[in-house]
Short mmCIF file of C-alpha atoms in Angstrom, two decimals:
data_model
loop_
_atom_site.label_atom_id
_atom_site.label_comp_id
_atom_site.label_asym_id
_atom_site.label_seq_id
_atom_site.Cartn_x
_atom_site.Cartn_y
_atom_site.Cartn_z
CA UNK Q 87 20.52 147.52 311.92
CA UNK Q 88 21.99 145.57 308.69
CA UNK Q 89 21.39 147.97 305.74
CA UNK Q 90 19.72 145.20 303.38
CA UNK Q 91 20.52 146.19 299.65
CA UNK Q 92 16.77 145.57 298.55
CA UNK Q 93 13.61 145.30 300.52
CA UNK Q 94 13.13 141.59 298.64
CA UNK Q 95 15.95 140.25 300.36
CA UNK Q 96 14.80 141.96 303.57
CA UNK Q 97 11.60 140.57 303.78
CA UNK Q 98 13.24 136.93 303.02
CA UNK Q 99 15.25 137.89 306.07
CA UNK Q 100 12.82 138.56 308.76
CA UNK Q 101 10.68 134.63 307.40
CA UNK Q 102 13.99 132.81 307.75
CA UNK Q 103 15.56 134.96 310.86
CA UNK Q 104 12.15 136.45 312.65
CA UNK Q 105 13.61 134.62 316.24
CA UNK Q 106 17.01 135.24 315.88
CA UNK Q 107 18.48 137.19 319.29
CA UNK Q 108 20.76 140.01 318.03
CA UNK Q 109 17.33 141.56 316.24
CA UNK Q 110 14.46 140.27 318.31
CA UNK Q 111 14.57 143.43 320.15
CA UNK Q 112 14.71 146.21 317.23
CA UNK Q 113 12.35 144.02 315.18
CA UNK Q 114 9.63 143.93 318.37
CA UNK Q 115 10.14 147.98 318.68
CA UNK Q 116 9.28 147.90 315.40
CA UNK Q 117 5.77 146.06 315.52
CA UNK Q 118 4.84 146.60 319.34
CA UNK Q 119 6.71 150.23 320.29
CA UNK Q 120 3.73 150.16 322.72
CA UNK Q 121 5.64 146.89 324.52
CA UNK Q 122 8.79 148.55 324.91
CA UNK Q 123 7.81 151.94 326.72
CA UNK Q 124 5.71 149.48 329.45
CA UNK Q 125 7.85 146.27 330.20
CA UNK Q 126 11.48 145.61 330.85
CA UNK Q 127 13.01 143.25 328.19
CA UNK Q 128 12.90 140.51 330.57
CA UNK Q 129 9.32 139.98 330.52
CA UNK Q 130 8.88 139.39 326.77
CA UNK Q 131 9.76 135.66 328.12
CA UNK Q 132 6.17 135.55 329.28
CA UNK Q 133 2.55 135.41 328.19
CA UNK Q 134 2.29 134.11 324.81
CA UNK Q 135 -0.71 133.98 324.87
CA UNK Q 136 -1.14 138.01 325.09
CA UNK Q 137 1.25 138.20 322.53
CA UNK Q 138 -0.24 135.62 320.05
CA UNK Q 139 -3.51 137.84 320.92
CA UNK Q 140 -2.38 141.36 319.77
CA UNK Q 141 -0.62 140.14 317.13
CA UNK Q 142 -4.14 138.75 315.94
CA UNK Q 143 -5.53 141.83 316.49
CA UNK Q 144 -3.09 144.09 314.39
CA UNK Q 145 -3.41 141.55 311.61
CA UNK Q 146 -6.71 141.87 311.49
CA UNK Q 147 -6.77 145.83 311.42
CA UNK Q 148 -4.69 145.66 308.24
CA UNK Q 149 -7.02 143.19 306.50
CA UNK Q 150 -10.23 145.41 307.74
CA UNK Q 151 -8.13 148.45 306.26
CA UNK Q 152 -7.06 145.97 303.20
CA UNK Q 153 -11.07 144.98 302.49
CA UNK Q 154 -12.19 148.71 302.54
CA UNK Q 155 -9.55 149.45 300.02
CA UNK Q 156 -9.56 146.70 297.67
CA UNK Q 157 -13.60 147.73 297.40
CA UNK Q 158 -13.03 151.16 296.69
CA UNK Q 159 -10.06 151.22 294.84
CA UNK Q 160 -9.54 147.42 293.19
CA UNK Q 161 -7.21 144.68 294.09
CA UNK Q 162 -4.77 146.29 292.01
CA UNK Q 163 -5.32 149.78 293.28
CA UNK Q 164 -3.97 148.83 296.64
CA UNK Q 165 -1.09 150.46 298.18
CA UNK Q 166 0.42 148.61 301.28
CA UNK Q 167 1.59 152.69 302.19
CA UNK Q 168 -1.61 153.58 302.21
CA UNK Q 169 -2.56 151.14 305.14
CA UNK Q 170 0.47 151.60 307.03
CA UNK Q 171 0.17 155.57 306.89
CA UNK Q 172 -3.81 154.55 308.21
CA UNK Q 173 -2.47 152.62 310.96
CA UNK Q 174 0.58 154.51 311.90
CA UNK Q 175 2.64 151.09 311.09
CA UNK Q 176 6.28 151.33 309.92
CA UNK Q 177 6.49 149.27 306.41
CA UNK Q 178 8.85 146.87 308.12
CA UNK Q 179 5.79 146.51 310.58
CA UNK Q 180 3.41 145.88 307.91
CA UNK Q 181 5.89 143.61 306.46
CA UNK Q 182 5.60 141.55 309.66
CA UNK Q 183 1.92 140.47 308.79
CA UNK Q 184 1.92 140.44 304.80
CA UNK Q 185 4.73 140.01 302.58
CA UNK Q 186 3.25 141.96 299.61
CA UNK Q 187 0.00 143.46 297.91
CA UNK Q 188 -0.56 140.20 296.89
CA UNK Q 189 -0.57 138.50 299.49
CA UNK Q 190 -2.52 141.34 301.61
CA UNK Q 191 -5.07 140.59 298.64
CA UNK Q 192 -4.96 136.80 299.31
CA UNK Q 193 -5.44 137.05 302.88
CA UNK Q 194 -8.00 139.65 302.66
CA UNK Q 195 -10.14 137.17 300.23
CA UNK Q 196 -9.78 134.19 302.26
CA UNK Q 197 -11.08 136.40 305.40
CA UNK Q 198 -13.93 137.09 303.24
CA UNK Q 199 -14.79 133.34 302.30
CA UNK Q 200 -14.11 132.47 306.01
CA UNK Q 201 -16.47 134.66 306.82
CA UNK Q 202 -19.59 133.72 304.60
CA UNK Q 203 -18.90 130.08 305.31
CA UNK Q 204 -19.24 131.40 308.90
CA UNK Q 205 -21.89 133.03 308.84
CA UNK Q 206 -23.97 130.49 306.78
CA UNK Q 207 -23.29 127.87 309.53
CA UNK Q 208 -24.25 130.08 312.07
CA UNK Q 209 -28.03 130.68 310.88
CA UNK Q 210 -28.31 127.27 310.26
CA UNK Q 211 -27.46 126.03 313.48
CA UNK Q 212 -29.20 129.34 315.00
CA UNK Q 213 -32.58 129.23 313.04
CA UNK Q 214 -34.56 125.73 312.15
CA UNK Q 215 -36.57 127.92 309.51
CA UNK Q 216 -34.90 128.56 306.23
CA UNK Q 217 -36.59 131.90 305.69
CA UNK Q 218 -35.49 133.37 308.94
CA UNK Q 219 -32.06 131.52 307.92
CA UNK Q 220 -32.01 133.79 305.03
CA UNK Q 221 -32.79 136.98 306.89
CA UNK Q 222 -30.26 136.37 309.32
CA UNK Q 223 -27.44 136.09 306.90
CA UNK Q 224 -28.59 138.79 304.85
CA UNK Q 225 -28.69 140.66 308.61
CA UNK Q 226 -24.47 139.44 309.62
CA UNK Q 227 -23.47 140.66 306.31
CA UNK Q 228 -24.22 144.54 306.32
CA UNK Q 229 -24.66 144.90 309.89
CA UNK Q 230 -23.08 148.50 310.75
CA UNK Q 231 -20.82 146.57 313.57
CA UNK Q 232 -19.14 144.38 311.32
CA UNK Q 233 -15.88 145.64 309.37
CA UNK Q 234 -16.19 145.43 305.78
CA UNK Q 235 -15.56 142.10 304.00
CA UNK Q 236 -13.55 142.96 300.40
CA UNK Q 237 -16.12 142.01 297.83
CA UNK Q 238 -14.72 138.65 295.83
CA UNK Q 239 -15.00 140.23 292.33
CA UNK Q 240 -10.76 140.32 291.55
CA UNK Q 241 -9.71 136.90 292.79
CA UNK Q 242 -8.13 136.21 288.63
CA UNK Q 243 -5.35 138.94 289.75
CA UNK Q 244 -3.98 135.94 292.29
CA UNK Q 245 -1.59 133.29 291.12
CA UNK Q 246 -3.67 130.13 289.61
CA UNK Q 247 -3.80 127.85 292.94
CA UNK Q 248 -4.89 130.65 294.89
CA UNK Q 249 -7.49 131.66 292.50
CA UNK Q 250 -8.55 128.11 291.96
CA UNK Q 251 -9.46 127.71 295.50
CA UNK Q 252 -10.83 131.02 296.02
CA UNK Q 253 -13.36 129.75 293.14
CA UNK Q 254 -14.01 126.75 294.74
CA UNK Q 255 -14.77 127.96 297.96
CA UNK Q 256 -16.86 130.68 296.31
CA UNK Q 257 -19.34 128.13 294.46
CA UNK Q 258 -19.44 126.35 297.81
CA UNK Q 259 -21.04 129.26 299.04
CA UNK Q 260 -23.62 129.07 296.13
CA UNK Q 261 -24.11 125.25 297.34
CA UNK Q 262 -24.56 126.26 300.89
CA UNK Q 263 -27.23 129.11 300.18
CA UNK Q 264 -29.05 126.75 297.49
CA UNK Q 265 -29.43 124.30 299.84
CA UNK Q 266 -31.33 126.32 301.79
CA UNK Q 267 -33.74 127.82 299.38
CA UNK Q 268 -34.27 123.81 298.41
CA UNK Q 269 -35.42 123.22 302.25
CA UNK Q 270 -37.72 126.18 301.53
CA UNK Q 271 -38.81 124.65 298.75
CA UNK Q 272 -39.56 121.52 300.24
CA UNK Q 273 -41.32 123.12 302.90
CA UNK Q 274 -43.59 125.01 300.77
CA UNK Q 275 -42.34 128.19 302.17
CA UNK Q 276 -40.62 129.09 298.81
CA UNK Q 277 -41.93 129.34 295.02
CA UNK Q 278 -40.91 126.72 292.40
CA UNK Q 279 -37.42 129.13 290.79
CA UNK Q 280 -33.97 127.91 290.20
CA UNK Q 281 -32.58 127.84 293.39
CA UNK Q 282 -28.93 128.52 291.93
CA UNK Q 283 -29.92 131.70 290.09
CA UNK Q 284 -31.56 133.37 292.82
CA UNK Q 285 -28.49 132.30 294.99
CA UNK Q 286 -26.49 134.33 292.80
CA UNK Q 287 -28.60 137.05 292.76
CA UNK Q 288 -28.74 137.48 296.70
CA UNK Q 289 -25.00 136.97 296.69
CA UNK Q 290 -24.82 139.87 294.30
CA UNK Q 291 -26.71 142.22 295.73
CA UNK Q 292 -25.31 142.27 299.06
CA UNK Q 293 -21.75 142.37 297.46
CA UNK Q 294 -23.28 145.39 295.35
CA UNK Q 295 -24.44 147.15 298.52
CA UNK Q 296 -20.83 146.74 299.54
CA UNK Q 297 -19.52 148.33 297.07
CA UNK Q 298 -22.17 151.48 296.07
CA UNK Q 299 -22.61 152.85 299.88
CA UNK Q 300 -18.63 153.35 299.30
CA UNK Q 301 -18.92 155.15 296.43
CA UNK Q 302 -21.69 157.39 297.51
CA UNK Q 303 -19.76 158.86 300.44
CA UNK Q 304 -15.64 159.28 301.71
CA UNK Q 305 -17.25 158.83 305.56
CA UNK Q 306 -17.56 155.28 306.69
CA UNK Q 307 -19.88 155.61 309.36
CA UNK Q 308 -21.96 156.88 306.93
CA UNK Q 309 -21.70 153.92 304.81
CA UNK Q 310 -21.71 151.64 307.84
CA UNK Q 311 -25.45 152.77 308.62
CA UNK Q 312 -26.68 153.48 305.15
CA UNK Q 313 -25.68 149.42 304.43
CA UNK Q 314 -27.49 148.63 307.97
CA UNK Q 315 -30.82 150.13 306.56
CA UNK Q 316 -30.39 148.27 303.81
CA UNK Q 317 -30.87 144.78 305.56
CA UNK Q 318 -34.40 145.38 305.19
CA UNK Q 319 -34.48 146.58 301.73
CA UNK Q 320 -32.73 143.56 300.75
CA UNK Q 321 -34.86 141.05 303.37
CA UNK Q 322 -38.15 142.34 301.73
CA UNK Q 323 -37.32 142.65 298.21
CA UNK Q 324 -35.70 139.12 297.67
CA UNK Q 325 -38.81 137.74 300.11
CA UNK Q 326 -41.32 140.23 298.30
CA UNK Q 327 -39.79 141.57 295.30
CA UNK Q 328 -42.01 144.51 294.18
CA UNK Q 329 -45.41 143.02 295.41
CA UNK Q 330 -46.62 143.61 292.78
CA UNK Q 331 -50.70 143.20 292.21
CA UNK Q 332 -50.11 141.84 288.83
CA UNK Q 333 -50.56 138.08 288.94
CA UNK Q 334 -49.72 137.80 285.37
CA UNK Q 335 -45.79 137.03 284.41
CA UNK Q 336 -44.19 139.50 283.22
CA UNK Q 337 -43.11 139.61 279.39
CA UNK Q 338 -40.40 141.83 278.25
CA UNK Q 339 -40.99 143.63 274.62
CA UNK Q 340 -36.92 144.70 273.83
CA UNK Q 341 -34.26 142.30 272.60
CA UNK Q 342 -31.00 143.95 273.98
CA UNK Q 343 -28.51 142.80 270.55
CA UNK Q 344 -31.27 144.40 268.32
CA UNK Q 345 -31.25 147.92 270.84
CA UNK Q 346 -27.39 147.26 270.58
CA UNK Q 347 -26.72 146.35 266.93
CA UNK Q 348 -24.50 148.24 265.18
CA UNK Q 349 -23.71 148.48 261.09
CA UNK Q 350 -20.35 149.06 259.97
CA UNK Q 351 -19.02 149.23 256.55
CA UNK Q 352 -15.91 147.12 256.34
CA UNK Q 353 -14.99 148.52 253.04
CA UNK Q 354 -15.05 151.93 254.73
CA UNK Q 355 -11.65 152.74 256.34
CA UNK Q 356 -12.85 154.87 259.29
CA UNK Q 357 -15.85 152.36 259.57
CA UNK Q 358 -13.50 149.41 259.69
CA UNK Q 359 -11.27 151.26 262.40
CA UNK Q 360 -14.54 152.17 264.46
CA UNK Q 361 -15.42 147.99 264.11
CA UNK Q 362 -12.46 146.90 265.39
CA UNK Q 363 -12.25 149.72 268.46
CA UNK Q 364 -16.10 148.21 268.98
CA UNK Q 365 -14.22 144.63 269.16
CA UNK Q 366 -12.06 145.04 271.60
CA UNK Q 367 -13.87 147.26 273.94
CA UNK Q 368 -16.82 144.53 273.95
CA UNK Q 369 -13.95 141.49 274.02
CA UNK Q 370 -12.58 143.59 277.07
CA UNK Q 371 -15.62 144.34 279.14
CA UNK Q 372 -16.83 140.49 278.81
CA UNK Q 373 -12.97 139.58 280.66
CA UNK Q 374 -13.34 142.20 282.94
CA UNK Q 375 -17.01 141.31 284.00
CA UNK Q 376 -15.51 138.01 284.39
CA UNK Q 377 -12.10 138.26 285.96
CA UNK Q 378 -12.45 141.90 287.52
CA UNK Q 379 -10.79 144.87 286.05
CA UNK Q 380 -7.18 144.12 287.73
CA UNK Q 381 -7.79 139.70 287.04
CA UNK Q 382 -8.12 140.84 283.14
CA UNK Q 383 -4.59 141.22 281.73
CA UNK Q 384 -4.01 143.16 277.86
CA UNK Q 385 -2.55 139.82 277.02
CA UNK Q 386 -6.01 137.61 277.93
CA UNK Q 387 -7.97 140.58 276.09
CA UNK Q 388 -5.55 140.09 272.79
CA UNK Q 389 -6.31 136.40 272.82
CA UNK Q 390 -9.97 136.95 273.37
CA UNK Q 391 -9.76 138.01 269.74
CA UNK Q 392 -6.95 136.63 267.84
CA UNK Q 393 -4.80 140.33 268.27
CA UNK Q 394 -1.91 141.16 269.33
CA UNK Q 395 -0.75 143.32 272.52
CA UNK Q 396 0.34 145.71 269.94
CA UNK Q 397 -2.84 146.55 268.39
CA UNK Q 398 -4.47 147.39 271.33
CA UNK Q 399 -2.21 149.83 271.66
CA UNK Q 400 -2.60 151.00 268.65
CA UNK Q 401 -6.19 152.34 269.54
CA UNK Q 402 -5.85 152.78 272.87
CA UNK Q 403 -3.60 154.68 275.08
CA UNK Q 404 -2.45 152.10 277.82
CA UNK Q 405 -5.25 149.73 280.13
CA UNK Q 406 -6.47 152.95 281.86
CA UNK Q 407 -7.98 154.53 278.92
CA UNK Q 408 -9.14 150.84 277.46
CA UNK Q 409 -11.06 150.78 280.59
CA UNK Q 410 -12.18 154.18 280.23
CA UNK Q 411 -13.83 153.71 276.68
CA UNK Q 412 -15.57 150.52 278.19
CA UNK Q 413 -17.07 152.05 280.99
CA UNK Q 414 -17.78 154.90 278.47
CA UNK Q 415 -19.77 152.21 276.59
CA UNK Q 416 -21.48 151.08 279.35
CA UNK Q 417 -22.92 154.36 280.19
CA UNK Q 418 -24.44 154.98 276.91
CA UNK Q 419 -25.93 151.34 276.75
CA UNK Q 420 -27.37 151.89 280.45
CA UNK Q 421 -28.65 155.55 279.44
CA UNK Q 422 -30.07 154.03 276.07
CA UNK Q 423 -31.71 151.34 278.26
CA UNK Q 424 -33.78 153.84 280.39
CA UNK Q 425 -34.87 156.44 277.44
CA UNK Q 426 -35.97 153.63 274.88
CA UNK Q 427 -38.30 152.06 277.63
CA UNK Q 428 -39.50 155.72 278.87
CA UNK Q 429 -40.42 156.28 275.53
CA UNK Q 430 -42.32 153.55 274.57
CA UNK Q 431 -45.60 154.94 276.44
CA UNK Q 432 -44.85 151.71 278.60
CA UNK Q 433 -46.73 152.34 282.20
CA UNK Q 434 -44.52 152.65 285.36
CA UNK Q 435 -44.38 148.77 286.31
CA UNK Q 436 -43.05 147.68 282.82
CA UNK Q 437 -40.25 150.28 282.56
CA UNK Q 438 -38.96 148.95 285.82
CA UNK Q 439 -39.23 145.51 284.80
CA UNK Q 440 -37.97 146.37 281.18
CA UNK Q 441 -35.00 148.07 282.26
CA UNK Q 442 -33.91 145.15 285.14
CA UNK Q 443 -34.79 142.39 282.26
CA UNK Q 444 -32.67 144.63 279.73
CA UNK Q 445 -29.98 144.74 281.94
CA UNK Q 446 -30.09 141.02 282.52
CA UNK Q 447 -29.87 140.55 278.87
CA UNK Q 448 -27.07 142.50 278.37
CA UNK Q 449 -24.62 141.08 281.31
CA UNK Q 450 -25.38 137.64 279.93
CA UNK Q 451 -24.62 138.64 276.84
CA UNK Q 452 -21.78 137.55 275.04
CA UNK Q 453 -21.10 141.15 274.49
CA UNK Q 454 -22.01 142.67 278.18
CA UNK Q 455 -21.58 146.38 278.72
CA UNK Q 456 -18.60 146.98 281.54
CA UNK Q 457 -20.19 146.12 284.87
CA UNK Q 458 -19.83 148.53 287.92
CA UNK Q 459 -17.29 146.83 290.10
CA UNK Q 460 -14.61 147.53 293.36
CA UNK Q 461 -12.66 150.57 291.90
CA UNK Q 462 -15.40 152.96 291.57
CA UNK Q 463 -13.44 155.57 293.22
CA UNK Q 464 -11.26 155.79 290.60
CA UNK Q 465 -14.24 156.70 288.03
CA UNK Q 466 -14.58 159.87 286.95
CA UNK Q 467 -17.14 162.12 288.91
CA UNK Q 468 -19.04 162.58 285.85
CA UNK Q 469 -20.00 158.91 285.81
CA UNK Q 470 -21.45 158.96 289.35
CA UNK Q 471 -23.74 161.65 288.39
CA UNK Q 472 -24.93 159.81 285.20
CA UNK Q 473 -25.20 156.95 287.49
CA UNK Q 474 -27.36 158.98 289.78
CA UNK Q 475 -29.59 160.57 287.23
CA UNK Q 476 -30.34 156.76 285.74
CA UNK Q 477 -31.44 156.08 289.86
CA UNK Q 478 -33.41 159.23 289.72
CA UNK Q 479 -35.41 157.98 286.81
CA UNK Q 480 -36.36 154.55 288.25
CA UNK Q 481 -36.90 155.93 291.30
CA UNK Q 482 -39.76 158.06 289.79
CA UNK Q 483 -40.92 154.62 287.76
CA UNK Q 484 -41.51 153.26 291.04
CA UNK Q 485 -42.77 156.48 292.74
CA UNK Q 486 -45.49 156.32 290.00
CA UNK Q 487 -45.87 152.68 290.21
CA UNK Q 488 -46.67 152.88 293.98
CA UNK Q 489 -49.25 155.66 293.28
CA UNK Q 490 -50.97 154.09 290.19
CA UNK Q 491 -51.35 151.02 292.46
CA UNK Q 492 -49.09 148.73 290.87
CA UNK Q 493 -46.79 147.55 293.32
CA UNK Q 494 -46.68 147.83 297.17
CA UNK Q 495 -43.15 148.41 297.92
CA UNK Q 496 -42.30 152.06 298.19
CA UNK Q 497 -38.90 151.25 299.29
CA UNK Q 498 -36.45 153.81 296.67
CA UNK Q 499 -33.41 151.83 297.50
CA UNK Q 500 -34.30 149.16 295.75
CA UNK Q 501 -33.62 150.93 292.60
CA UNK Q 502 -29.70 151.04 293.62
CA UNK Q 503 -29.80 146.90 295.45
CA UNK Q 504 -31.52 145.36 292.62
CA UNK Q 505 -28.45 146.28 290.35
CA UNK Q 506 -26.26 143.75 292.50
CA UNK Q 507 -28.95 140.81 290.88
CA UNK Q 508 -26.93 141.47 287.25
CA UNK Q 509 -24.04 143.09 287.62
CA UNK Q 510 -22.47 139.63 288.73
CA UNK Q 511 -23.66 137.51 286.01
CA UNK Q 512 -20.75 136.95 284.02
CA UNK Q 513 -19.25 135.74 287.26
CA UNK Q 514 -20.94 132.52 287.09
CA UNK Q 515 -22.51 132.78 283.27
CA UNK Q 516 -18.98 131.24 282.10
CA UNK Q 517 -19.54 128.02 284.30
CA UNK Q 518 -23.44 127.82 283.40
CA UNK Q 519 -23.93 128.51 279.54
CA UNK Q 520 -27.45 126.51 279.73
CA UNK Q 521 -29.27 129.15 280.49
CA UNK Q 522 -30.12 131.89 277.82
CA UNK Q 523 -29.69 135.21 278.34
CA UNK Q 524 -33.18 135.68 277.84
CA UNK Q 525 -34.29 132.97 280.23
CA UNK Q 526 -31.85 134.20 282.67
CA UNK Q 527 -33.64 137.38 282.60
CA UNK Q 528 -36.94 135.99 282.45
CA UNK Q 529 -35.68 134.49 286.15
CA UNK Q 530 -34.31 137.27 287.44
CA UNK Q 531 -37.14 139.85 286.60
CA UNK Q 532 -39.88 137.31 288.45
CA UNK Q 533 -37.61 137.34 291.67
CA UNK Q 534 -37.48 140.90 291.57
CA UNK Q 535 -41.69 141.01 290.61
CA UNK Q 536 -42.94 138.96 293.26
CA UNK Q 537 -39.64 137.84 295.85
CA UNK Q 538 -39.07 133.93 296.72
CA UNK Q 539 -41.86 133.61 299.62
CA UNK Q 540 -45.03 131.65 297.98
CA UNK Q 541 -47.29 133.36 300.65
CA UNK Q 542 -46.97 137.20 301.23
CA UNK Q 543 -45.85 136.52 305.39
CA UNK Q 544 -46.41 139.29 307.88
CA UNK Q 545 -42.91 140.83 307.10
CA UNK Q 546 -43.94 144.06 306.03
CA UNK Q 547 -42.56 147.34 304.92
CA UNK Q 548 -40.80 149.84 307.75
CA UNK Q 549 -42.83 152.79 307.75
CA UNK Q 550 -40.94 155.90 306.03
#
C-alpha cells in the first residue's frame, strides 16, 4: 500500500480512486475482512445487491454509535476513534462511510430529521384520530427497540447550508406536529392553547428524555427501558398534565429578573470586574442555549457584547472553564428557584407550578441560565448530584400534592420530563420574540396543570 504523506490527501484518494483495480482488493479487506476469509476473489463480481445491503448496515452502526455519542458527549466531543475502537473498524474503514467528525455529525442529524419526518407520516397514515396520532409518535420515539436518534440541539457547529437546512427541516417538524394538535382542535378533542408552543414543548421533552436517561446511567439497556417507561409518563402528562382538581388558572407570584437582579457598583473596581464576568457568562449561556455548547464559538460570544476574544480570556481560562462558570450559574439560579418557593409557605401544588413557571421565565429570558444539554457526561459529578437533590425536592412537592389531594398524577418522573418543556426555549424564542417570557410561561405551566385533552379520556395512570 502507497504510504500517503497525510491522511487529508488519503481520504481524497479513496472518493476519487474507491474502484480503481490495483487497490480494490486491500481496500475491501479493509471494510469487509469478513468477505475475504469466505469467498474467492472471483465472486466479488456478483450480488450487488448483498453488498449495497451490508454496506447499509455498517453505515448505519456508526451513525447509531455516532447518535449515542454526540448525546452524551456533544457534537464536538466526538471522536471518530472512539466509534471505530466500538466497532472494531480500522480508521481507513470508518473513513469508507464518513469523511470526518463533521460529516459523521451531519449524517447523524439528517438520520435524526429523517426519522421524525418518518415517523410523523406513519401515525398519520396509521391512526385517523389525532390523539392516538400523538401517542403513537410519542410511543416510536423512546421505544427500547429503536437505536438512539442524536438529539438536534448542536446543528450551529455545521457549515451554514447544512445548518440552514437542518433548521428548516426542524421547524417543519413543528408544522407537522401543529397540524395535528389543530385537527384536535377542530375536533374538540383538544383545549383552545397555542398549538406551536405546546409543539415545542412535546418536542422538548422527548429530546430531554434522550438525553437525562444517558446521564443517569453508563449501561444502555438500562437507559433503553428506563426511556420505554417513560412513553407513558410523557403520553399522560402532555394529555393530562398534573390533573389537577384546581379549576382555577394558575397565577405565578415571582418575577425571575427581580429573584435574579443583581447591584454592582461600577465605580468599585472589584465590583466592575465581577459586572463584566456577570456579562459575559449571561451573553454566553443565551448563545449556547441557542446554538448548543459546540454551535457557540468565543468569537459569536465577543460580538454578543461588543468585546474582544481577548477579554474573555482575560477572565476566563479557555471555553472549558467559560462553560464551567455558566453552568456554575445555572446551578445556583435553579437551587435559588426551589428554596425561594419552599419558603414562601406556598402549598405543594404552587411550588411545582412556581418552580416550572420560574424556569420558563428564565430560559426565555434574555439572560437564561445555561440549559442542560448533549454533553452532560462531561459535567462534573458534583452537578448531577445537585441536579438530583433539586428532583428530590419536587418529587416530595408532588408526593405531598398527591396526598393533600391536589393533583391525581402520582407519576415521580414527571419531575425529570417536564424539564424538556423549557430547557429548549431559546431554540425557537429567537424566531418567535412575540411572546413574553411571562406569557410563555403562563402557556407552558397550564399544559403542564391540566395536559391538552379538553375531556379527562379513559387513559389513566399505570398502577405503581
Amino acid at each position: 500500500m502507497v504510504n500517503y504523506a497525510t491522511q487529508a490527501f488519503f481520504d481524497k484518494w479513496v472518493c476519487q480512486h474507491i474502484k480503481a483495480h490495483c487497490f480494490l482488493e486491500s481496500l475491501i479487506s479493509d471494510c469487509y475482512p469478513e468477505l475475504m476469509t469466505q469467498a474467492p476473489r472471483k465472486q466479488f463480481d456478483g450480488n450487488a445487491t448483498g453488498r449495497s445491503s451490508r454496506r447499509s448496515s455498517k453505515r448505519d452502526a456508526i451513525l447509531d454509535v455516532g447518535a449515542r455519542l454526540m448525546n452524551d458527549e456533544g457534537a464536538g466531543g466526538v471522536r471518530l476513534s472512539d466509534i471505530a475502537d466500538q466497532l472494531g473498524l480500522s480508521r481507513n474503514a470508518l473513513y469508507y462511510y464518513v469523511k470526518d467528525r463533521a460529516d459523521l455529525v451531519r449524517q447523524c442529524y439528517i438520520r435524526s430529521c429523517e426519522t421524525i419526518e418518518s415517523d410523523l407520516k406513519a401515525v398519520v397514515a396509521a391512526q385517523p384520530e389525532p390523539r392516538e396520532q400523538i401517542a403513537l409518535f410519542i410511543a416510536q420515539t423512546l421505544q427500547s427497540d429503536r437505536p438512539q436518534r442524536a438529539v438536534l440541539a448542536d446543528i450551529d457547529i455545521l457549515e451554514q447550508p447544512y445548518c440552514e437546512q437542518l433548521q428548516s427541516r426542524c421547524d417543519t417538524h413543528v408544522v407537522d406536529l401543529s397540524n395535528i394538535l389543530k385537527a384536535g382542535q377542530a375536533k374538540g378533542v383538544f383545549k383552545g392553547f397555542d398549538p406551536e408552543i405546546a409543539s415545542y414543548a412535546l418536542l422538548g421533552m422527548m429530546s430531554w428524555s434522550l438525553l437525562w436517561t444517558n446521564w443517569l446511567t453508563d449501561n444502555e439497556d438500562t437507559a433503553r427501558t428506563k426511556r420505554q417507561e417513560l412513553i407513558v409518563t410523557i403520553q399522560n402528562l402532555f394529555f393530562h398534565g398534573l390533573r389537577s382538581r384546581d379549576g382555577e388558572d394558575f397565577v405565578c407570584k415571582f418575577d425571575y429578573a427581580s429573584l435574579t437582579h443583581q447591584n454592582y457598583n461600577v465605580f468599585d473596581r472589584s465590583d466592575a470586574n465581577l459586572l463584566r464576568q456577570s456579562q459575559l457568562i449571561a451573553a454566553a449561556s443565551l448563545l449556547f442555549n441557542r446554538r448548543g455548547l459546540d454551535g457557540a464559538s468565543i468569537e459569536a460570544i465577543a460580538e454578543a457584547v461588543g468585546a474582544s476574544k481577548g477579554a474573555i480570556y482575560h477572565h476566563f481560562q479557555d471555553k472549558a472553564d467559560l462553560v464551567e462558570r455558566c453552568y456554575e450559574r445555572a446551578f445556583k439560579q435553579y437551587e435559588m428557584i426551589i428554596d425561594r418557593t419552599e419558603a414562601s409557605g406556598a402549598g405543594p401544588l404552587d411550588i411545582l407550578l412556581s418552580v416550572l413557571h420560574l424556569n420558563c421565565q428564565a430560559q426565555a429570558n434574555s439572560a437564561p441560565p445555561l440549559a442542560l444539554q448533549p454533553g452532560l457526561t462531561r459535567l462534573p459529578k458534583h452537578y448531577l448530584d445537585r441536579s438530583n437533590t433539586i428532583t428530590s425536592k419536587m418529587r416530595a412537592a408532588l408526593e405531598s400534592a398527591v396526598k393533600t389531594g391536589s393533583i391525581e398524577n402520582d407519576d415521580p418522573e414527571i419531575v425529570s420530563v417536564s424539564a424538556g418543556a423549557f430547557f429548549w426555549i431559546q431554540k425557537w424564542r429567537q424566531n418567535h420574540p412575540k411572546p413574553s417570557p411571562m406569557e410563555i410561561a403562563d402557556q407552558m405551566t397550564t399544559l403542564i396543570k391540566s395536559g391538552i385533552c379538553a375531556v379527562d379520556t379513559d387513559m389513566r395512570m399505570p398502577s405503581r
